[in-house]
């Protein structure tokens, strides 16, 4: 029987209490344990590049000692780049794509690393990039656009992390680490004002409660007007052929609303118990609220034979779906409930709302000089509501509307035993368990699937998933300079999806009723491994070679059109075997850091949508996904940091990505061809530079400039099997000027993002193009300015 959220909260409390009891029971074994030494005792006395400590291999290591491709960004670099949400990190990380998804996907994050990831939010499908906050796994793309609130650092691990972070890190993993409470009393307040009435307020406070007991609290509020005007079509074109009238409530210039708004608030609190070197336990709780207009999207393609070209209304505008002759819904729709009320002409809401909260306990307990136990217990839940108009036109009879209400909760427990055997061997043994449940309520008008039929339904689908794993890693140093690493992980997973398919009046669906009550089940298991060897030729140069595997979990078809597609549409995991060589260098007294890696990924059993489902026993329109392709991906990545003179810092990266399909299942049709690129973009680069000018008693002045380039990206094939469309390449630039006082507790910054006002479209929705004749696309944020004032206490 599935446990309730309350039971999982009780489990978390019990787990935390047990972990603390373990910690309190063992300090006698650890009193002689020495205090941990800083990873970089030299600090930066020479003016060299700051050393960053990472924990990618379950233990604290210098970034340059870790035989993995990692982009590590600490809090100071995040601040200098003015990066405030997770999607911005990708600009400087090679072969990483993070994109806040469009209106059809709500508040979710599409993520891929080295061309491997996931962009569909549906809880039946697994992310291909593992997301972690303070070592707690985030199991879905929804709610993944994290604000970078009070962070210590971000680690972006490229390549499969099958033995380190488990399932669904087939492309890589992104780990956020918050600042821990410490024994000082301090705080920071920051206020931002900028373009389109932007207001950001951030604050954090750290305080000592008693010896060994510390607290920290932080919060953020962000609001900014949108930048795509949503216009009343009947007002803009009063004599339109469709007979659509103007809304009495339309604002000046026929304005209804502005898409692309920001509306976000969050708070995090942490309590840390650290009475001695043997016990370190932190309990963290957070709450997030987001309410904003839908993503900034515009119609970018129309078929004049189906819709009027007047729907292309300019650079930053789109049209509201407005129904003529008062507040009435389209024919055939009778929609009870406040979400379906046609208010001022709306059928679907144009707002996205998200609320989420979580609590976790993370503790490390020493068992003598050479052993420690780490326990990570977490519970999380959220709810998101959003509506979408997927034809993006105001026609009465054009369809594609949907309303979504997604509820989710997740519990996880991880235990690790870290130890040393003499001076030559380090090891980690561990286990992981998670249980999650989603309930996906939706009302969909999908008559574009079968024109002429009243193809509409209500779903209220429970989705259950659980995962169990055991893992181990051994790091051996047989001779001076040589390190060998081996890892193994076994994962067992289960998922079941129960379909509810009703008409809008609550009766069994006319067209999808055979699915009502059907339960699709997937069970699977997978073993991953990793072998790595690295050799330090000198204090300045480390070379490594590694081969390892990863997988993205299997599952069931989330959007079937009949029972055979659901019952026979389960699919297995995607798998990856990655071969990588790399070089990490710190040169010229650590004035120049260059990290180079090259890799080949053998990508198998890729999960692809099918065009025909006859092989599953179905003659209905096909909505199934199967393991239907294999291929190879190759790439090269270079990251550079330089401090050539005191005060001047330069950072940059460049990456190249290519590959080819080796097999594609014929059931995929012409959606994917062997001649198509398996990954895009090929090229991606970034560069940033800043110089800190010392003004003596007047403080300091630091100008900074950043630019990043993204090559053309595969947008999918056009209707009828035509050539692939591409999102055009683009280059974005940002500039920032910061003044700090001599004590460095007060700063004022002026910034401009998208300095040259580049117009670009990073994502589009074309699923209804064949019927409606429209494609709509996200529009990147235009040029924006902001002033930031920060005070430290």
PDB file of C-alpha atoms in Angstrom, residues 12-248:
ATOM      1  CA  UNK A  12      11.565  11.822   8.038  1.00  0.00           C
ATOM      2  CA  UNK A  13      11.274  12.884  11.681  1.00  0.00           C
ATOM      3  CA  UNK A  14      12.010   9.343  12.829  1.00  0.00           C
ATOM      4  CA  UNK A  15      14.950   9.075  10.451  1.00  0.00           C
ATOM      5  CA  UNK A  16      16.346  12.370  11.683  1.00  0.00           C
ATOM      6  CA  UNK A  17      15.981  11.307  15.293  1.00  0.00           C
ATOM      7  CA  UNK A  18      17.660   7.964  14.592  1.00  0.00           C
ATOM      8  CA  UNK A  19      20.505   9.639  12.768  1.00  0.00           C
ATOM      9  CA  UNK A  20      21.032  12.065  15.638  1.00  0.00           C
ATOM     10  CA  UNK A  21      20.919   9.197  18.121  1.00  0.00           C
ATOM     11  CA  UNK A  22      23.598   7.406  16.110  1.00  0.00           C
ATOM     12  CA  UNK A  23      25.676  10.570  16.086  1.00  0.00           C
ATOM     13  CA  UNK A  24      25.308  11.104  19.827  1.00  0.00           C
ATOM     14  CA  UNK A  25      26.283   7.495  20.465  1.00  0.00           C
ATOM     15  CA  UNK A  26      29.588   7.601  18.620  1.00  0.00           C
ATOM     16  CA  UNK A  27      31.498  10.766  19.596  1.00  0.00           C
ATOM     17  CA  UNK A  28      33.677   8.801  21.986  1.00  0.00           C
ATOM     18  CA  UNK A  29      35.168   7.019  18.997  1.00  0.00           C
ATOM     19  CA  UNK A  30      36.024  10.281  17.317  1.00  0.00           C
ATOM     20  CA  UNK A  31      37.426  12.595  19.951  1.00  0.00           C
ATOM     21  CA  UNK A  32      40.909  12.108  18.589  1.00  0.00           C
ATOM     22  CA  UNK A  33      39.888  12.878  15.032  1.00  0.00           C
ATOM     23  CA  UNK A  34      41.726  15.966  13.793  1.00  0.00           C
ATOM     24  CA  UNK A  35      39.891  19.016  12.528  1.00  0.00           C
ATOM     25  CA  UNK A  36      39.471  19.037   8.775  1.00  0.00           C
ATOM     26  CA  UNK A  37      42.084  21.123   7.054  1.00  0.00           C
ATOM     27  CA  UNK A  38      41.149  23.591   4.341  1.00  0.00           C
ATOM     28  CA  UNK A  39      41.395  22.012   0.909  1.00  0.00           C
ATOM     29  CA  UNK A  40      43.559  24.890  -0.237  1.00  0.00           C
ATOM     30  CA  UNK A  41      45.843  25.992   2.600  1.00  0.00           C
ATOM     31  CA  UNK A  42      47.597  28.445   0.341  1.00  0.00           C
ATOM     32  CA  UNK A  43      44.284  30.242  -0.148  1.00  0.00           C
ATOM     33  CA  UNK A  44      45.031  32.772  -2.819  1.00  0.00           C
ATOM     34  CA  UNK A  45      48.133  34.414  -1.406  1.00  0.00           C
ATOM     35  CA  UNK A  46      49.784  34.394  -4.808  1.00  0.00           C
ATOM     36  CA  UNK A  47      46.810  35.968  -6.558  1.00  0.00           C
ATOM     37  CA  UNK A  48      46.151  32.650  -8.247  1.00  0.00           C
ATOM     38  CA  UNK A  49      42.800  31.178  -9.188  1.00  0.00           C
ATOM     39  CA  UNK A  50      40.599  30.353  -6.233  1.00  0.00           C
ATOM     40  CA  UNK A  51      40.369  26.657  -5.458  1.00  0.00           C
ATOM     41  CA  UNK A  52      36.873  25.168  -5.297  1.00  0.00           C
ATOM     42  CA  UNK A  53      36.136  22.059  -3.245  1.00  0.00           C
ATOM     43  CA  UNK A  54      33.558  19.646  -4.709  1.00  0.00           C
ATOM     44  CA  UNK A  55      31.877  16.514  -3.366  1.00  0.00           C
ATOM     45  CA  UNK A  56      31.064  14.721  -6.623  1.00  0.00           C
ATOM     46  CA  UNK A  57      32.674  11.466  -5.399  1.00  0.00           C
ATOM     47  CA  UNK A  58      31.034  11.467  -1.921  1.00  0.00           C
ATOM     48  CA  UNK A  59      34.021  13.205  -0.325  1.00  0.00           C
ATOM     49  CA  UNK A  60      35.563  16.670  -0.327  1.00  0.00           C
ATOM     50  CA  UNK A  61      38.114  17.025  -3.125  1.00  0.00           C
ATOM     51  CA  UNK A  62      39.655  19.904  -4.974  1.00  0.00           C
ATOM     52  CA  UNK A  63      38.033  20.436  -8.325  1.00  0.00           C
ATOM     53  CA  UNK A  64      41.404  19.898 -10.017  1.00  0.00           C
ATOM     54  CA  UNK A  65      41.909  16.558  -8.239  1.00  0.00           C
ATOM     55  CA  UNK A  66      38.553  15.096  -9.359  1.00  0.00           C
ATOM     56  CA  UNK A  67      38.706  12.925 -12.526  1.00  0.00           C
ATOM     57  CA  UNK A  68      35.348  14.130 -13.824  1.00  0.00           C
ATOM     58  CA  UNK A  69      34.193  16.866 -16.194  1.00  0.00           C
ATOM     59  CA  UNK A  70      32.799  19.409 -13.735  1.00  0.00           C
ATOM     60  CA  UNK A  71      31.863  23.044 -14.075  1.00  0.00           C
ATOM     61  CA  UNK A  72      31.958  24.426 -10.536  1.00  0.00           C
ATOM     62  CA  UNK A  73      30.695  27.937  -9.859  1.00  0.00           C
ATOM     63  CA  UNK A  74      30.983  29.453  -6.398  1.00  0.00           C
ATOM     64  CA  UNK A  75      28.821  32.170  -4.860  1.00  0.00           C
ATOM     65  CA  UNK A  76      31.180  35.015  -5.754  1.00  0.00           C
ATOM     66  CA  UNK A  77      31.202  34.105  -9.463  1.00  0.00           C
ATOM     67  CA  UNK A  78      27.413  33.687  -9.465  1.00  0.00           C
ATOM     68  CA  UNK A  79      27.131  37.186  -8.021  1.00  0.00           C
ATOM     69  CA  UNK A  80      29.608  38.742 -10.456  1.00  0.00           C
ATOM     70  CA  UNK A  81      27.647  37.280 -13.386  1.00  0.00           C
ATOM     71  CA  UNK A  82      24.349  38.244 -11.737  1.00  0.00           C
ATOM     72  CA  UNK A  83      23.000  34.731 -12.162  1.00  0.00           C
ATOM     73  CA  UNK A  84      19.888  34.338 -10.049  1.00  0.00           C
ATOM     74  CA  UNK A  85      18.127  31.249 -11.404  1.00  0.00           C
ATOM     75  CA  UNK A  86      19.322  27.830 -12.477  1.00  0.00           C
ATOM     76  CA  UNK A  87      18.564  28.226 -16.188  1.00  0.00           C
ATOM     77  CA  UNK A  88      21.253  30.948 -16.440  1.00  0.00           C
ATOM     78  CA  UNK A  89      24.055  28.577 -15.405  1.00  0.00           C
ATOM     79  CA  UNK A  90      24.006  26.883 -18.812  1.00  0.00           C
ATOM     80  CA  UNK A  91      25.334  29.992 -20.541  1.00  0.00           C
ATOM     81  CA  UNK A  92      28.871  29.365 -19.212  1.00  0.00           C
ATOM     82  CA  UNK A  93      28.843  25.542 -19.022  1.00  0.00           C
ATOM     83  CA  UNK A  94      30.017  23.630 -22.128  1.00  0.00           C
ATOM     84  CA  UNK A  95      27.497  21.316 -23.792  1.00  0.00           C
ATOM     85  CA  UNK A  96      24.780  22.153 -21.232  1.00  0.00           C
ATOM     86  CA  UNK A  97      21.258  23.273 -22.161  1.00  0.00           C
ATOM     87  CA  UNK A  98      18.816  24.476 -19.522  1.00  0.00           C
ATOM     88  CA  UNK A  99      15.612  26.052 -20.747  1.00  0.00           C
ATOM     89  CA  UNK A 100      12.570  27.299 -18.858  1.00  0.00           C
ATOM     90  CA  UNK A 101       9.801  25.579 -20.790  1.00  0.00           C
ATOM     91  CA  UNK A 102       6.850  27.209 -22.508  1.00  0.00           C
ATOM     92  CA  UNK A 103       3.202  27.638 -21.598  1.00  0.00           C
ATOM     93  CA  UNK A 104       2.221  24.057 -22.502  1.00  0.00           C
ATOM     94  CA  UNK A 105       4.690  22.730 -19.919  1.00  0.00           C
ATOM     95  CA  UNK A 106       4.050  25.092 -17.020  1.00  0.00           C
ATOM     96  CA  UNK A 107       6.850  25.978 -14.626  1.00  0.00           C
ATOM     97  CA  UNK A 108       9.255  23.240 -15.649  1.00  0.00           C
ATOM     98  CA  UNK A 109      12.870  23.056 -16.713  1.00  0.00           C
ATOM     99  CA  UNK A 110      14.073  21.324 -19.849  1.00  0.00           C
ATOM    100  CA  UNK A 111      17.597  20.041 -19.294  1.00  0.00           C
ATOM    101  CA  UNK A 112      20.191  18.229 -21.383  1.00  0.00           C
ATOM    102  CA  UNK A 113      23.933  17.681 -21.003  1.00  0.00           C
ATOM    103  CA  UNK A 114      26.036  16.514 -23.942  1.00  0.00           C
ATOM    104  CA  UNK A 115      22.817  16.239 -25.956  1.00  0.00           C
ATOM    105  CA  UNK A 116      21.055  13.868 -23.541  1.00  0.00           C
ATOM    106  CA  UNK A 117      18.127  14.891 -21.351  1.00  0.00           C
ATOM    107  CA  UNK A 118      14.373  15.377 -21.261  1.00  0.00           C
ATOM    108  CA  UNK A 119      11.956  18.226 -21.987  1.00  0.00           C
ATOM    109  CA  UNK A 120       8.539  16.634 -21.334  1.00  0.00           C
ATOM    110  CA  UNK A 121       7.232  17.414 -17.842  1.00  0.00           C
ATOM    111  CA  UNK A 122       4.835  14.435 -17.676  1.00  0.00           C
ATOM    112  CA  UNK A 123       5.529  12.453 -14.460  1.00  0.00           C
ATOM    113  CA  UNK A 124       5.451   9.187 -16.442  1.00  0.00           C
ATOM    114  CA  UNK A 125       8.761  10.169 -18.027  1.00  0.00           C
ATOM    115  CA  UNK A 126      12.073  10.542 -16.250  1.00  0.00           C
ATOM    116  CA  UNK A 127      14.518  13.439 -16.451  1.00  0.00           C
ATOM    117  CA  UNK A 128      17.793  12.669 -18.201  1.00  0.00           C
ATOM    118  CA  UNK A 129      19.756  15.072 -15.997  1.00  0.00           C
ATOM    119  CA  UNK A 130      19.823  14.508 -12.237  1.00  0.00           C
ATOM    120  CA  UNK A 131      18.898  17.571 -10.176  1.00  0.00           C
ATOM    121  CA  UNK A 132      20.057  17.829  -6.569  1.00  0.00           C
ATOM    122  CA  UNK A 133      19.788  20.459  -3.843  1.00  0.00           C
ATOM    123  CA  UNK A 134      21.995  19.736  -0.811  1.00  0.00           C
ATOM    124  CA  UNK A 135      22.297  16.111  -1.978  1.00  0.00           C
ATOM    125  CA  UNK A 136      18.505  15.694  -2.158  1.00  0.00           C
ATOM    126  CA  UNK A 137      17.261  14.353  -5.506  1.00  0.00           C
ATOM    127  CA  UNK A 138      14.539  16.284  -7.354  1.00  0.00           C
ATOM    128  CA  UNK A 139      12.567  13.686  -9.280  1.00  0.00           C
ATOM    129  CA  UNK A 140      10.693  15.816 -11.856  1.00  0.00           C
ATOM    130  CA  UNK A 141      11.271  18.676 -14.270  1.00  0.00           C
ATOM    131  CA  UNK A 142       8.339  20.601 -12.789  1.00  0.00           C
ATOM    132  CA  UNK A 143       9.498  23.216 -10.314  1.00  0.00           C
ATOM    133  CA  UNK A 144      13.087  22.822 -11.518  1.00  0.00           C
ATOM    134  CA  UNK A 145      13.701  26.503 -12.250  1.00  0.00           C
ATOM    135  CA  UNK A 146      15.354  27.001  -8.883  1.00  0.00           C
ATOM    136  CA  UNK A 147      16.228  30.450  -7.671  1.00  0.00           C
ATOM    137  CA  UNK A 148      19.893  30.502  -6.699  1.00  0.00           C
ATOM    138  CA  UNK A 149      19.068  31.609  -3.175  1.00  0.00           C
ATOM    139  CA  UNK A 150      21.874  31.766  -0.614  1.00  0.00           C
ATOM    140  CA  UNK A 151      24.072  29.265  -2.453  1.00  0.00           C
ATOM    141  CA  UNK A 152      27.622  28.244  -1.637  1.00  0.00           C
ATOM    142  CA  UNK A 153      28.284  26.712  -5.067  1.00  0.00           C
ATOM    143  CA  UNK A 154      26.844  24.895  -8.081  1.00  0.00           C
ATOM    144  CA  UNK A 155      28.413  21.759  -9.540  1.00  0.00           C
ATOM    145  CA  UNK A 156      27.535  20.720 -13.107  1.00  0.00           C
ATOM    146  CA  UNK A 157      28.752  17.162 -13.730  1.00  0.00           C
ATOM    147  CA  UNK A 158      28.919  16.249 -17.403  1.00  0.00           C
ATOM    148  CA  UNK A 159      28.620  12.656 -18.556  1.00  0.00           C
ATOM    149  CA  UNK A 160      26.726   9.722 -16.995  1.00  0.00           C
ATOM    150  CA  UNK A 161      26.813   9.605 -13.204  1.00  0.00           C
ATOM    151  CA  UNK A 162      25.374   6.108 -12.931  1.00  0.00           C
ATOM    152  CA  UNK A 163      27.450   4.976  -9.949  1.00  0.00           C
ATOM    153  CA  UNK A 164      27.503   8.330  -8.146  1.00  0.00           C
ATOM    154  CA  UNK A 165      24.014   9.812  -8.409  1.00  0.00           C
ATOM    155  CA  UNK A 166      22.046   6.880  -9.727  1.00  0.00           C
ATOM    156  CA  UNK A 167      19.210   6.709 -12.203  1.00  0.00           C
ATOM    157  CA  UNK A 168      18.240   9.539 -14.514  1.00  0.00           C
ATOM    158  CA  UNK A 169      21.699  11.109 -14.517  1.00  0.00           C
ATOM    159  CA  UNK A 170      22.448   9.582 -17.920  1.00  0.00           C
ATOM    160  CA  UNK A 171      23.478  12.957 -19.348  1.00  0.00           C
ATOM    161  CA  UNK A 172      24.943  14.326 -16.147  1.00  0.00           C
ATOM    162  CA  UNK A 173      23.902  15.962 -12.896  1.00  0.00           C
ATOM    163  CA  UNK A 174      23.419  19.467 -11.542  1.00  0.00           C
ATOM    164  CA  UNK A 175      24.009  19.927  -7.835  1.00  0.00           C
ATOM    165  CA  UNK A 176      23.200  23.028  -5.804  1.00  0.00           C
ATOM    166  CA  UNK A 177      24.733  23.459  -2.359  1.00  0.00           C
ATOM    167  CA  UNK A 178      23.325  25.986   0.097  1.00  0.00           C
ATOM    168  CA  UNK A 179      25.392  27.936   2.580  1.00  0.00           C
ATOM    169  CA  UNK A 180      25.419  26.097   5.894  1.00  0.00           C
ATOM    170  CA  UNK A 181      24.712  27.816   9.208  1.00  0.00           C
ATOM    171  CA  UNK A 182      27.932  28.724  11.026  1.00  0.00           C
ATOM    172  CA  UNK A 183      28.935  30.090  14.428  1.00  0.00           C
ATOM    173  CA  UNK A 184      28.818  33.748  13.410  1.00  0.00           C
ATOM    174  CA  UNK A 185      26.136  36.410  13.518  1.00  0.00           C
ATOM    175  CA  UNK A 186      25.895  37.941  10.082  1.00  0.00           C
ATOM    176  CA  UNK A 187      23.446  38.879   7.369  1.00  0.00           C
ATOM    177  CA  UNK A 188      22.952  40.279   3.882  1.00  0.00           C
ATOM    178  CA  UNK A 189      20.199  42.399   2.358  1.00  0.00           C
ATOM    179  CA  UNK A 190      19.930  43.050  -1.375  1.00  0.00           C
ATOM    180  CA  UNK A 191      17.458  45.105  -3.389  1.00  0.00           C
ATOM    181  CA  UNK A 192      17.145  45.329  -7.191  1.00  0.00           C
ATOM    182  CA  UNK A 193      15.170  47.719  -9.373  1.00  0.00           C
ATOM    183  CA  UNK A 194      15.137  47.490 -13.146  1.00  0.00           C
ATOM    184  CA  UNK A 195      13.363  47.360 -16.483  1.00  0.00           C
ATOM    185  CA  UNK A 196       9.618  46.773 -16.616  1.00  0.00           C
ATOM    186  CA  UNK A 197       9.137  47.528 -12.931  1.00  0.00           C
ATOM    187  CA  UNK A 198      11.530  44.806 -11.860  1.00  0.00           C
ATOM    188  CA  UNK A 199      11.787  44.497  -8.088  1.00  0.00           C
ATOM    189  CA  UNK A 200      13.934  41.835  -6.407  1.00  0.00           C
ATOM    190  CA  UNK A 201      14.494  41.640  -2.668  1.00  0.00           C
ATOM    191  CA  UNK A 202      16.823  39.100  -1.112  1.00  0.00           C
ATOM    192  CA  UNK A 203      18.038  38.614   2.393  1.00  0.00           C
ATOM    193  CA  UNK A 204      19.810  36.117   4.592  1.00  0.00           C
ATOM    194  CA  UNK A 205      20.743  35.947   8.255  1.00  0.00           C
ATOM    195  CA  UNK A 206      23.098  33.598  10.059  1.00  0.00           C
ATOM    196  CA  UNK A 207      23.034  33.369  13.849  1.00  0.00           C
ATOM    197  CA  UNK A 208      24.540  31.406  16.703  1.00  0.00           C
ATOM    198  CA  UNK A 209      21.894  29.987  19.032  1.00  0.00           C
ATOM    199  CA  UNK A 210      24.244  28.206  21.430  1.00  0.00           C
ATOM    200  CA  UNK A 211      27.580  26.437  21.326  1.00  0.00           C
ATOM    201  CA  UNK A 212      27.290  23.871  18.566  1.00  0.00           C
ATOM    202  CA  UNK A 213      23.818  25.017  17.471  1.00  0.00           C
ATOM    203  CA  UNK A 214      23.443  27.472  14.585  1.00  0.00           C
ATOM    204  CA  UNK A 215      20.643  28.770  12.404  1.00  0.00           C
ATOM    205  CA  UNK A 216      20.281  30.404   9.016  1.00  0.00           C
ATOM    206  CA  UNK A 217      17.285  31.865   7.206  1.00  0.00           C
ATOM    207  CA  UNK A 218      17.035  33.366   3.746  1.00  0.00           C
ATOM    208  CA  UNK A 219      14.284  34.657   1.516  1.00  0.00           C
ATOM    209  CA  UNK A 220      13.649  36.100  -1.922  1.00  0.00           C
ATOM    210  CA  UNK A 221      10.883  38.044  -3.658  1.00  0.00           C
ATOM    211  CA  UNK A 222      10.938  38.767  -7.401  1.00  0.00           C
ATOM    212  CA  UNK A 223       8.465  40.524  -9.650  1.00  0.00           C
ATOM    213  CA  UNK A 224       8.777  41.939 -13.156  1.00  0.00           C
ATOM    214  CA  UNK A 225       6.272  42.785 -15.854  1.00  0.00           C
ATOM    215  CA  UNK A 226       6.184  40.610 -18.951  1.00  0.00           C
ATOM    216  CA  UNK A 227       7.512  41.636 -22.341  1.00  0.00           C
ATOM    217  CA  UNK A 228       5.128  40.039 -24.858  1.00  0.00           C
ATOM    218  CA  UNK A 229       1.893  42.006 -25.250  1.00  0.00           C
ATOM    219  CA  UNK A 230      -1.203  39.813 -25.284  1.00  0.00           C
ATOM    220  CA  UNK A 231      -3.643  41.718 -27.473  1.00  0.00           C
ATOM    221  CA  UNK A 232      -7.383  41.591 -28.024  1.00  0.00           C
ATOM    222  CA  UNK A 233      -7.745  40.403 -31.617  1.00  0.00           C
ATOM    223  CA  UNK A 234     -11.228  41.842 -32.040  1.00  0.00           C
ATOM    224  CA  UNK A 235      -9.942  45.221 -30.866  1.00  0.00           C
ATOM    225  CA  UNK A 236      -6.871  45.236 -33.119  1.00  0.00           C
ATOM    226  CA  UNK A 237      -8.879  44.042 -36.151  1.00  0.00           C
ATOM    227  CA  UNK A 238     -12.447  45.325 -35.572  1.00  0.00           C
ATOM    228  CA  UNK A 239     -13.670  44.181 -38.998  1.00  0.00           C
ATOM    229  CA  UNK A 240     -12.142  40.700 -38.966  1.00  0.00           C
ATOM    230  CA  UNK A 241     -13.641  37.956 -41.130  1.00  0.00           C
ATOM    231  CA  UNK A 242     -14.255  35.699 -38.141  1.00  0.00           C
ATOM    232  CA  UNK A 243     -16.734  38.129 -36.619  1.00  0.00           C
ATOM    233  CA  UNK A 244     -14.803  38.331 -33.350  1.00  0.00           C
ATOM    234  CA  UNK A 245     -15.748  41.428 -31.428  1.00  0.00           C
ATOM    235  CA  UNK A 246     -13.673  43.607 -29.112  1.00  0.00           C
ATOM    236  CA  UNK A 247     -13.646  43.071 -25.367  1.00  0.00           C
ATOM    237  CA  UNK A 248     -15.017  45.950 -23.335  1.00  0.00           C
TER     238      UNK A 248
END
